[in-house]
Amino acid sequence: MRSPRRSFRPRRLAAAVAVAALLTAAAGANPAAASSCADRDEAAALHVRSLQTWMVVASLTCGSVDAYNEFVLKFRPALQRHGDALIGYFQRTYGGQGTSKLNRYVTLLANQASALSLKDRGSYCARTAEMYDEMQDGVSLTQLESYSAENVGLLAVEPKSCMSENLVVSLK
């Protein structure tokens, strides 16, 4: 039996659709800003990285290292593909500073996930256990990005000029 979703649960799939709309609008409205806006694959990579970071933090906070390892094994091809897209996005957007900006961004994601886990550890761990079960039994490689957008959303927004702040997971 599934427990009810917690109040800190991130935005649903509508947030992913809104992100895509914002990215499209930003690209058309301001050509200069469009070069730093994430395309569809890059936006998906931001969502998948948020999910992966959530799971990394949970593996340490909730003691779910074995479940995390199963997650990585099952989704390795998708994680690698999205990881490459994320690297490409930061290199394209920041040039020679891409690696350091990406490292800072990954650290920001970890800090945001950690803050959520500290806010309500029991709920965070219970929700993570549900997500592991859902992903193991019913999420395919091709569904990982939509699952990420629906269940974690964006733990941090990058770049701020292209995405709405209200799509970030609330830490309040």
PDB file of N, CA and C in Angstrom, residues 70-165:
ATOM      1  N   GLU A  70      21.370  -0.442  -7.470  1.00  0.00           N
ATOM      2  CA  GLU A  70      20.433  -1.067  -8.412  1.00  0.00           C
ATOM      3  C   GLU A  70      19.895  -0.030  -9.400  1.00  0.00           C
ATOM      4  N   PHE A  71      19.588   1.152  -8.892  1.00  0.00           N
ATOM      5  CA  PHE A  71      19.115   2.254  -9.739  1.00  0.00           C
ATOM      6  C   PHE A  71      20.153   2.573 -10.812  1.00  0.00           C
ATOM      7  N   VAL A  72      21.410   2.726 -10.407  1.00  0.00           N
ATOM      8  CA  VAL A  72      22.475   3.069 -11.346  1.00  0.00           C
ATOM      9  C   VAL A  72      22.665   1.955 -12.380  1.00  0.00           C
ATOM     10  N   LEU A  73      22.646   0.705 -11.928  1.00  0.00           N
ATOM     11  CA  LEU A  73      22.810  -0.403 -12.872  1.00  0.00           C
ATOM     12  C   LEU A  73      21.675  -0.444 -13.895  1.00  0.00           C
ATOM     13  N   LYS A  74      20.446  -0.281 -13.434  1.00  0.00           N
ATOM     14  CA  LYS A  74      19.301  -0.351 -14.339  1.00  0.00           C
ATOM     15  C   LYS A  74      19.311   0.798 -15.350  1.00  0.00           C
ATOM     16  N   PHE A  75      19.634   2.002 -14.876  1.00  0.00           N
ATOM     17  CA  PHE A  75      19.498   3.195 -15.703  1.00  0.00           C
ATOM     18  C   PHE A  75      20.829   3.726 -16.241  1.00  0.00           C
ATOM     19  N   ARG A  76      21.893   2.947 -16.136  1.00  0.00           N
ATOM     20  CA  ARG A  76      23.216   3.418 -16.552  1.00  0.00           C
ATOM     21  C   ARG A  76      23.227   4.046 -17.943  1.00  0.00           C
ATOM     22  N   PRO A  77      22.682   3.414 -18.983  1.00  0.00           N
ATOM     23  CA  PRO A  77      22.730   4.054 -20.315  1.00  0.00           C
ATOM     24  C   PRO A  77      22.042   5.425 -20.341  1.00  0.00           C
ATOM     25  N   ALA A  78      20.904   5.543 -19.697  1.00  0.00           N
ATOM     26  CA  ALA A  78      20.186   6.827 -19.660  1.00  0.00           C
ATOM     27  C   ALA A  78      20.956   7.848 -18.830  1.00  0.00           C
ATOM     28  N   LEU A  79      21.514   7.421 -17.704  1.00  0.00           N
ATOM     29  CA  LEU A  79      22.285   8.340 -16.864  1.00  0.00           C
ATOM     30  C   LEU A  79      23.510   8.854 -17.622  1.00  0.00           C
ATOM     31  N   GLN A  80      24.172   7.973 -18.377  1.00  0.00           N
ATOM     32  CA  GLN A  80      25.339   8.391 -19.156  1.00  0.00           C
ATOM     33  C   GLN A  80      24.942   9.362 -20.264  1.00  0.00           C
ATOM     34  N   ARG A  81      23.853   9.063 -20.961  1.00  0.00           N
ATOM     35  CA  ARG A  81      23.388   9.935 -22.045  1.00  0.00           C
ATOM     36  C   ARG A  81      23.022  11.317 -21.506  1.00  0.00           C
ATOM     37  N   HIS A  82      22.289  11.345 -20.411  1.00  0.00           N
ATOM     38  CA  HIS A  82      21.900  12.631 -19.820  1.00  0.00           C
ATOM     39  C   HIS A  82      23.105  13.346 -19.210  1.00  0.00           C
ATOM     40  N   GLY A  83      24.030  12.585 -18.665  1.00  0.00           N
ATOM     41  CA  GLY A  83      25.264  13.189 -18.153  1.00  0.00           C
ATOM     42  C   GLY A  83      26.049  13.876 -19.261  1.00  0.00           C
ATOM     43  N   ASP A  84      26.135  13.226 -20.424  1.00  0.00           N
ATOM     44  CA  ASP A  84      26.818  13.835 -21.571  1.00  0.00           C
ATOM     45  C   ASP A  84      26.104  15.102 -22.017  1.00  0.00           C
ATOM     46  N   ALA A  85      24.767  15.075 -22.031  1.00  0.00           N
ATOM     47  CA  ALA A  85      23.997  16.263 -22.422  1.00  0.00           C
ATOM     48  C   ALA A  85      24.224  17.405 -21.431  1.00  0.00           C
ATOM     49  N   LEU A  86      24.318  17.078 -20.151  1.00  0.00           N
ATOM     50  CA  LEU A  86      24.554  18.098 -19.127  1.00  0.00           C
ATOM     51  C   LEU A  86      25.942  18.720 -19.294  1.00  0.00           C
ATOM     52  N   ILE A  87      26.937  17.879 -19.542  1.00  0.00           N
ATOM     53  CA  ILE A  87      28.289  18.390 -19.789  1.00  0.00           C
ATOM     54  C   ILE A  87      28.283  19.294 -21.013  1.00  0.00           C
ATOM     55  N   GLY A  88      27.624  18.848 -22.076  1.00  0.00           N
ATOM     56  CA  GLY A  88      27.548  19.649 -23.296  1.00  0.00           C
ATOM     57  C   GLY A  88      26.874  20.986 -23.062  1.00  0.00           C
ATOM     58  N   TYR A  89      25.801  20.974 -22.275  1.00  0.00           N
ATOM     59  CA  TYR A  89      25.092  22.216 -21.974  1.00  0.00           C
ATOM     60  C   TYR A  89      26.011  23.204 -21.254  1.00  0.00           C
ATOM     61  N   PHE A  90      26.700  22.746 -20.225  1.00  0.00           N
ATOM     62  CA  PHE A  90      27.566  23.652 -19.467  1.00  0.00           C
ATOM     63  C   PHE A  90      28.759  24.113 -20.299  1.00  0.00           C
ATOM     64  N   GLN A  91      29.303  23.253 -21.151  1.00  0.00           N
ATOM     65  CA  GLN A  91      30.403  23.672 -22.019  1.00  0.00           C
ATOM     66  C   GLN A  91      29.919  24.696 -23.042  1.00  0.00           C
ATOM     67  N   ARG A  92      28.752  24.446 -23.628  1.00  0.00           N
ATOM     68  CA  ARG A  92      28.201  25.371 -24.611  1.00  0.00           C
ATOM     69  C   ARG A  92      27.869  26.716 -23.976  1.00  0.00           C
ATOM     70  N   THR A  93      27.318  26.677 -22.780  1.00  0.00           N
ATOM     71  CA  THR A  93      26.865  27.903 -22.125  1.00  0.00           C
ATOM     72  C   THR A  93      28.007  28.700 -21.509  1.00  0.00           C
ATOM     73  N   TYR A  94      28.991  27.998 -20.917  1.00  0.00           N
ATOM     74  CA  TYR A  94      30.030  28.682 -20.151  1.00  0.00           C
ATOM     75  C   TYR A  94      31.428  28.543 -20.741  1.00  0.00           C
ATOM     76  N   GLY A  95      31.550  27.866 -21.861  1.00  0.00           N
ATOM     77  CA  GLY A  95      32.857  27.747 -22.511  1.00  0.00           C
ATOM     78  C   GLY A  95      33.895  27.111 -21.593  1.00  0.00           C
ATOM     79  N   GLY A  96      35.023  27.777 -21.454  1.00  0.00           N
ATOM     80  CA  GLY A  96      36.132  27.274 -20.649  1.00  0.00           C
ATOM     81  C   GLY A  96      35.818  27.118 -19.176  1.00  0.00           C
ATOM     82  N   GLN A  97      34.774  27.773 -18.707  1.00  0.00           N
ATOM     83  CA  GLN A  97      34.373  27.650 -17.303  1.00  0.00           C
ATOM     84  C   GLN A  97      33.305  26.575 -17.111  1.00  0.00           C
ATOM     85  N   GLY A  98      32.965  25.868 -18.177  1.00  0.00           N
ATOM     86  CA  GLY A  98      31.888  24.884 -18.121  1.00  0.00           C
ATOM     87  C   GLY A  98      32.061  23.832 -17.040  1.00  0.00           C
ATOM     88  N   THR A  99      33.254  23.285 -16.911  1.00  0.00           N
ATOM     89  CA  THR A  99      33.487  22.232 -15.919  1.00  0.00           C
ATOM     90  C   THR A  99      33.307  22.755 -14.504  1.00  0.00           C
ATOM     91  N   SER A 100      33.878  23.923 -14.214  1.00  0.00           N
ATOM     92  CA  SER A 100      33.745  24.463 -12.852  1.00  0.00           C
ATOM     93  C   SER A 100      32.300  24.866 -12.564  1.00  0.00           C
ATOM     94  N   LYS A 101      31.599  25.408 -13.563  1.00  0.00           N
ATOM     95  CA  LYS A 101      30.179  25.758 -13.368  1.00  0.00           C
ATOM     96  C   LYS A 101      29.339  24.504 -13.154  1.00  0.00           C
ATOM     97  N   LEU A 102      29.621  23.447 -13.890  1.00  0.00           N
ATOM     98  CA  LEU A 102      28.910  22.188 -13.707  1.00  0.00           C
ATOM     99  C   LEU A 102      29.167  21.629 -12.309  1.00  0.00           C
ATOM    100  N   ASN A 103      30.413  21.666 -11.872  1.00  0.00           N
ATOM    101  CA  ASN A 103      30.736  21.176 -10.526  1.00  0.00           C
ATOM    102  C   ASN A 103      29.999  21.971  -9.452  1.00  0.00           C
ATOM    103  N   ARG A 104      29.941  23.282  -9.625  1.00  0.00           N
ATOM    104  CA  ARG A 104      29.194  24.114  -8.668  1.00  0.00           C
ATOM    105  C   ARG A 104      27.709  23.778  -8.695  1.00  0.00           C
ATOM    106  N   TYR A 105      27.188  23.540  -9.887  1.00  0.00           N
ATOM    107  CA  TYR A 105      25.769  23.215 -10.022  1.00  0.00           C
ATOM    108  C   TYR A 105      25.450  21.880  -9.349  1.00  0.00           C
ATOM    109  N   VAL A 106      26.281  20.884  -9.553  1.00  0.00           N
ATOM    110  CA  VAL A 106      26.067  19.575  -8.928  1.00  0.00           C
ATOM    111  C   VAL A 106      26.133  19.705  -7.408  1.00  0.00           C
ATOM    112  N   THR A 107      27.032  20.528  -6.918  1.00  0.00           N
ATOM    113  CA  THR A 107      27.110  20.780  -5.474  1.00  0.00           C
ATOM    114  C   THR A 107      25.842  21.454  -4.981  1.00  0.00           C
ATOM    115  N   LEU A 108      25.325  22.420  -5.742  1.00  0.00           N
ATOM    116  CA  LEU A 108      24.067  23.085  -5.385  1.00  0.00           C
ATOM    117  C   LEU A 108      22.926  22.073  -5.314  1.00  0.00           C
ATOM    118  N   LEU A 109      22.844  21.178  -6.293  1.00  0.00           N
ATOM    119  CA  LEU A 109      21.813  20.142  -6.267  1.00  0.00           C
ATOM    120  C   LEU A 109      21.917  19.304  -5.000  1.00  0.00           C
ATOM    121  N   ALA A 110      23.126  18.901  -4.660  1.00  0.00           N
ATOM    122  CA  ALA A 110      23.331  18.083  -3.453  1.00  0.00           C
ATOM    123  C   ALA A 110      22.926  18.852  -2.202  1.00  0.00           C
ATOM    124  N   ASN A 111      23.259  20.124  -2.150  1.00  0.00           N
ATOM    125  CA  ASN A 111      22.873  20.936  -0.992  1.00  0.00           C
ATOM    126  C   ASN A 111      21.355  21.064  -0.894  1.00  0.00           C
ATOM    127  N   GLN A 112      20.677  21.237  -2.031  1.00  0.00           N
ATOM    128  CA  GLN A 112      19.214  21.349  -2.022  1.00  0.00           C
ATOM    129  C   GLN A 112      18.572  20.031  -1.581  1.00  0.00           C
ATOM    130  N   ALA A 113      19.053  18.921  -2.115  1.00  0.00           N
ATOM    131  CA  ALA A 113      18.512  17.616  -1.722  1.00  0.00           C
ATOM    132  C   ALA A 113      18.767  17.353  -0.243  1.00  0.00           C
ATOM    133  N   SER A 114      19.935  17.717   0.224  1.00  0.00           N
ATOM    134  CA  SER A 114      20.262  17.539   1.640  1.00  0.00           C
ATOM    135  C   SER A 114      19.356  18.386   2.532  1.00  0.00           C
ATOM    136  N   ALA A 115      19.093  19.618   2.105  1.00  0.00           N
ATOM    137  CA  ALA A 115      18.198  20.488   2.880  1.00  0.00           C
ATOM    138  C   ALA A 115      16.797  19.872   2.977  1.00  0.00           C
ATOM    139  N   LEU A 116      16.330  19.280   1.866  1.00  0.00           N
ATOM    140  CA  LEU A 116      15.018  18.625   1.896  1.00  0.00           C
ATOM    141  C   LEU A 116      15.031  17.435   2.845  1.00  0.00           C
ATOM    142  N   SER A 117      16.106  16.661   2.822  1.00  0.00           N
ATOM    143  CA  SER A 117      16.175  15.486   3.699  1.00  0.00           C
ATOM    144  C   SER A 117      16.251  15.893   5.163  1.00  0.00           C
ATOM    145  N   LEU A 118      16.913  17.000   5.436  1.00  0.00           N
ATOM    146  CA  LEU A 118      17.013  17.476   6.822  1.00  0.00           C
ATOM    147  C   LEU A 118      15.696  18.057   7.320  1.00  0.00           C
ATOM    148  N   LYS A 119      14.922  18.607   6.410  1.00  0.00           N
ATOM    149  CA  LYS A 119      13.642  19.216   6.778  1.00  0.00           C
ATOM    150  C   LYS A 119      12.682  18.171   7.342  1.00  0.00           C
ATOM    151  N   ASP A 120      12.643  16.998   6.708  1.00  0.00           N
ATOM    152  CA  ASP A 120      11.754  15.925   7.160  1.00  0.00           C
ATOM    153  C   ASP A 120      12.337  14.598   6.686  1.00  0.00           C
ATOM    154  N   ARG A 121      13.309  14.117   7.437  1.00  0.00           N
ATOM    155  CA  ARG A 121      14.046  12.916   7.040  1.00  0.00           C
ATOM    156  C   ARG A 121      13.130  11.710   6.832  1.00  0.00           C
ATOM    157  N   GLY A 122      12.185  11.514   7.719  1.00  0.00           N
ATOM    158  CA  GLY A 122      11.281  10.370   7.601  1.00  0.00           C
ATOM    159  C   GLY A 122      10.508  10.383   6.297  1.00  0.00           C
ATOM    160  N   SER A 123       9.958  11.535   5.951  1.00  0.00           N
ATOM    161  CA  SER A 123       9.205  11.662   4.704  1.00  0.00           C
ATOM    162  C   SER A 123      10.116  11.510   3.492  1.00  0.00           C
ATOM    163  N   TYR A 124      11.295  12.102   3.569  1.00  0.00           N
ATOM    164  CA  TYR A 124      12.257  12.024   2.465  1.00  0.00           C
ATOM    165  C   TYR A 124      12.641  10.565   2.208  1.00  0.00           C
ATOM    166  N   CYS A 125      12.945   9.850   3.256  1.00  0.00           N
ATOM    167  CA  CYS A 125      13.356   8.448   3.111  1.00  0.00           C
ATOM    168  C   CYS A 125      12.190   7.568   2.659  1.00  0.00           C
ATOM    169  N   ALA A 126      10.995   7.821   3.191  1.00  0.00           N
ATOM    170  CA  ALA A 126       9.831   7.038   2.790  1.00  0.00           C
ATOM    171  C   ALA A 126       9.512   7.286   1.315  1.00  0.00           C
ATOM    172  N   ARG A 127       9.554   8.533   0.888  1.00  0.00           N
ATOM    173  CA  ARG A 127       9.274   8.851  -0.515  1.00  0.00           C
ATOM    174  C   ARG A 127      10.341   8.245  -1.426  1.00  0.00           C
ATOM    175  N   THR A 128      11.590   8.287  -0.980  1.00  0.00           N
ATOM    176  CA  THR A 128      12.661   7.711  -1.776  1.00  0.00           C
ATOM    177  C   THR A 128      12.473   6.205  -1.932  1.00  0.00           C
ATOM    178  N   ALA A 129      12.079   5.526  -0.875  1.00  0.00           N
ATOM    179  CA  ALA A 129      11.832   4.083  -0.944  1.00  0.00           C
ATOM    180  C   ALA A 129      10.716   3.791  -1.948  1.00  0.00           C
ATOM    181  N   GLU A 130       9.664   4.603  -1.941  1.00  0.00           N
ATOM    182  CA  GLU A 130       8.581   4.447  -2.923  1.00  0.00           C
ATOM    183  C   GLU A 130       9.108   4.632  -4.340  1.00  0.00           C
ATOM    184  N   MET A 131       9.931   5.662  -4.521  1.00  0.00           N
ATOM    185  CA  MET A 131      10.467   5.941  -5.849  1.00  0.00           C
ATOM    186  C   MET A 131      11.354   4.797  -6.330  1.00  0.00           C
ATOM    187  N   TYR A 132      12.175   4.244  -5.447  1.00  0.00           N
ATOM    188  CA  TYR A 132      12.996   3.096  -5.848  1.00  0.00           C
ATOM    189  C   TYR A 132      12.112   1.949  -6.310  1.00  0.00           C
ATOM    190  N   ASP A 133      11.056   1.665  -5.564  1.00  0.00           N
ATOM    191  CA  ASP A 133      10.137   0.585  -5.944  1.00  0.00           C
ATOM    192  C   ASP A 133       9.481   0.877  -7.293  1.00  0.00           C
ATOM    193  N   GLU A 134       9.010   2.096  -7.467  1.00  0.00           N
ATOM    194  CA  GLU A 134       8.357   2.468  -8.718  1.00  0.00           C
ATOM    195  C   GLU A 134       9.316   2.339  -9.901  1.00  0.00           C
ATOM    196  N   MET A 135      10.536   2.821  -9.709  1.00  0.00           N
ATOM    197  CA  MET A 135      11.501   2.786 -10.808  1.00  0.00           C
ATOM    198  C   MET A 135      11.952   1.364 -11.126  1.00  0.00           C
ATOM    199  N   GLN A 136      12.112   0.552 -10.117  1.00  0.00           N
ATOM    200  CA  GLN A 136      12.566  -0.816 -10.348  1.00  0.00           C
ATOM    201  C   GLN A 136      11.515  -1.628 -11.087  1.00  0.00           C
ATOM    202  N   ASP A 137      10.254  -1.403 -10.748  1.00  0.00           N
ATOM    203  CA  ASP A 137       9.182  -2.229 -11.304  1.00  0.00           C
ATOM    204  C   ASP A 137       8.483  -1.647 -12.525  1.00  0.00           C
ATOM    205  N   GLY A 138       8.462  -0.320 -12.671  1.00  0.00           N
ATOM    206  CA  GLY A 138       7.602   0.213 -13.710  1.00  0.00           C
ATOM    207  C   GLY A 138       8.141   1.346 -14.543  1.00  0.00           C
ATOM    208  N   VAL A 139       9.426   1.658 -14.440  1.00  0.00           N
ATOM    209  CA  VAL A 139       9.985   2.763 -15.211  1.00  0.00           C
ATOM    210  C   VAL A 139      11.082   2.208 -16.117  1.00  0.00           C
ATOM    211  N   SER A 140      10.935   2.469 -17.405  1.00  0.00           N
ATOM    212  CA  SER A 140      11.926   1.995 -18.371  1.00  0.00           C
ATOM    213  C   SER A 140      12.989   3.074 -18.591  1.00  0.00           C
ATOM    214  N   LEU A 141      14.024   2.718 -19.325  1.00  0.00           N
ATOM    215  CA  LEU A 141      15.079   3.677 -19.661  1.00  0.00           C
ATOM    216  C   LEU A 141      14.504   4.902 -20.354  1.00  0.00           C
ATOM    217  N   THR A 142      13.549   4.688 -21.243  1.00  0.00           N
ATOM    218  CA  THR A 142      12.985   5.808 -21.993  1.00  0.00           C
ATOM    219  C   THR A 142      12.018   6.651 -21.166  1.00  0.00           C
ATOM    220  N   GLN A 143      11.585   6.144 -20.035  1.00  0.00           N
ATOM    221  CA  GLN A 143      10.652   6.881 -19.182  1.00  0.00           C
ATOM    222  C   GLN A 143      11.355   7.638 -18.056  1.00  0.00           C
ATOM    223  N   LEU A 144      12.663   7.470 -17.927  1.00  0.00           N
ATOM    224  CA  LEU A 144      13.371   8.065 -16.795  1.00  0.00           C
ATOM    225  C   LEU A 144      13.248   9.582 -16.759  1.00  0.00           C
ATOM    226  N   GLU A 145      13.353  10.242 -17.903  1.00  0.00           N
ATOM    227  CA  GLU A 145      13.289  11.709 -17.872  1.00  0.00           C
ATOM    228  C   GLU A 145      11.914  12.211 -17.471  1.00  0.00           C
ATOM    229  N   SER A 146      10.839  11.595 -17.953  1.00  0.00           N
ATOM    230  CA  SER A 146       9.508  12.046 -17.541  1.00  0.00           C
ATOM    231  C   SER A 146       9.256  11.691 -16.078  1.00  0.00           C
ATOM    232  N   TYR A 147       9.752  10.546 -15.635  1.00  0.00           N
ATOM    233  CA  TYR A 147       9.618  10.181 -14.225  1.00  0.00           C
ATOM    234  C   TYR A 147      10.368  11.191 -13.349  1.00  0.00           C
ATOM    235  N   SER A 148      11.561  11.582 -13.778  1.00  0.00           N
ATOM    236  CA  SER A 148      12.351  12.563 -13.028  1.00  0.00           C
ATOM    237  C   SER A 148      11.620  13.888 -12.907  1.00  0.00           C
ATOM    238  N   ALA A 149      11.080  14.359 -14.020  1.00  0.00           N
ATOM    239  CA  ALA A 149      10.368  15.635 -14.021  1.00  0.00           C
ATOM    240  C   ALA A 149       9.144  15.576 -13.118  1.00  0.00           C
ATOM    241  N   GLU A 150       8.431  14.464 -13.150  1.00  0.00           N
ATOM    242  CA  GLU A 150       7.202  14.334 -12.376  1.00  0.00           C
ATOM    243  C   GLU A 150       7.460  14.155 -10.881  1.00  0.00           C
ATOM    244  N   ASN A 151       8.500  13.438 -10.522  1.00  0.00           N
ATOM    245  CA  ASN A 151       8.692  13.053  -9.130  1.00  0.00           C
ATOM    246  C   ASN A 151       9.732  13.853  -8.367  1.00  0.00           C
ATOM    247  N   VAL A 152      10.634  14.503  -9.058  1.00  0.00           N
ATOM    248  CA  VAL A 152      11.622  15.336  -8.378  1.00  0.00           C
ATOM    249  C   VAL A 152      11.591  16.744  -8.926  1.00  0.00           C
ATOM    250  N   GLY A 153      11.373  16.898 -10.207  1.00  0.00           N
ATOM    251  CA  GLY A 153      11.384  18.233 -10.794  1.00  0.00           C
ATOM    252  C   GLY A 153      12.798  18.765 -10.848  1.00  0.00           C
ATOM    253  N   LEU A 154      12.957  20.029 -10.609  1.00  0.00           N
ATOM    254  CA  LEU A 154      14.267  20.651 -10.599  1.00  0.00           C
ATOM    255  C   LEU A 154      14.614  21.031  -9.170  1.00  0.00           C
ATOM    256  N   LEU A 155      15.716  20.497  -8.674  1.00  0.00           N
ATOM    257  CA  LEU A 155      16.159  20.881  -7.337  1.00  0.00           C
ATOM    258  C   LEU A 155      16.799  22.265  -7.360  1.00  0.00           C
ATOM    259  N   ALA A 156      17.247  22.683  -8.511  1.00  0.00           N
ATOM    260  CA  ALA A 156      17.807  24.016  -8.693  1.00  0.00           C
ATOM    261  C   ALA A 156      17.593  24.390 -10.154  1.00  0.00           C
ATOM    262  N   VAL A 157      17.438  25.655 -10.431  1.00  0.00           N
ATOM    263  CA  VAL A 157      17.169  26.108 -11.786  1.00  0.00           C
ATOM    264  C   VAL A 157      18.455  26.616 -12.417  1.00  0.00           C
ATOM    265  N   GLU A 158      18.692  26.190 -13.649  1.00  0.00           N
ATOM    266  CA  GLU A 158      19.865  26.629 -14.398  1.00  0.00           C
ATOM    267  C   GLU A 158      19.480  26.719 -15.866  1.00  0.00           C
ATOM    268  N   PRO A 159      19.677  27.754 -16.547  1.00  0.00           N
ATOM    269  CA  PRO A 159      20.019  29.063 -16.006  1.00  0.00           C
ATOM    270  C   PRO A 159      18.770  29.804 -15.553  1.00  0.00           C
ATOM    271  N   LYS A 160      18.926  30.677 -14.605  1.00  0.00           N
ATOM    272  CA  LYS A 160      17.779  31.378 -14.034  1.00  0.00           C
ATOM    273  C   LYS A 160      17.030  32.206 -15.077  1.00  0.00           C
ATOM    274  N   SER A 161      17.712  32.700 -16.081  1.00  0.00           N
ATOM    275  CA  SER A 161      17.053  33.537 -17.084  1.00  0.00           C
ATOM    276  C   SER A 161      16.122  32.751 -17.992  1.00  0.00           C
ATOM    277  N   CYS A 162      16.197  31.422 -17.971  1.00  0.00           N
ATOM    278  CA  CYS A 162      15.406  30.618 -18.899  1.00  0.00           C
ATOM    279  C   CYS A 162      14.274  29.868 -18.232  1.00  0.00           C
ATOM    280  N   MET A 163      14.313  29.702 -16.947  1.00  0.00           N
ATOM    281  CA  MET A 163      13.306  28.911 -16.264  1.00  0.00           C
ATOM    282  C   MET A 163      12.747  29.675 -15.084  1.00  0.00           C
ATOM    283  N   SER A 164      11.503  29.452 -14.822  1.00  0.00           N
ATOM    284  CA  SER A 164      10.818  30.147 -13.741  1.00  0.00           C
ATOM    285  C   SER A 164      11.275  29.631 -12.380  1.00  0.00           C
ATOM    286  N   GLU A 165      11.474  30.546 -11.453  1.00  0.00           N
ATOM    287  CA  GLU A 165      11.872  30.171 -10.094  1.00  0.00           C
ATOM    288  C   GLU A 165      10.830  29.289  -9.410  1.00  0.00           C
TER     289      GLU A 165
END
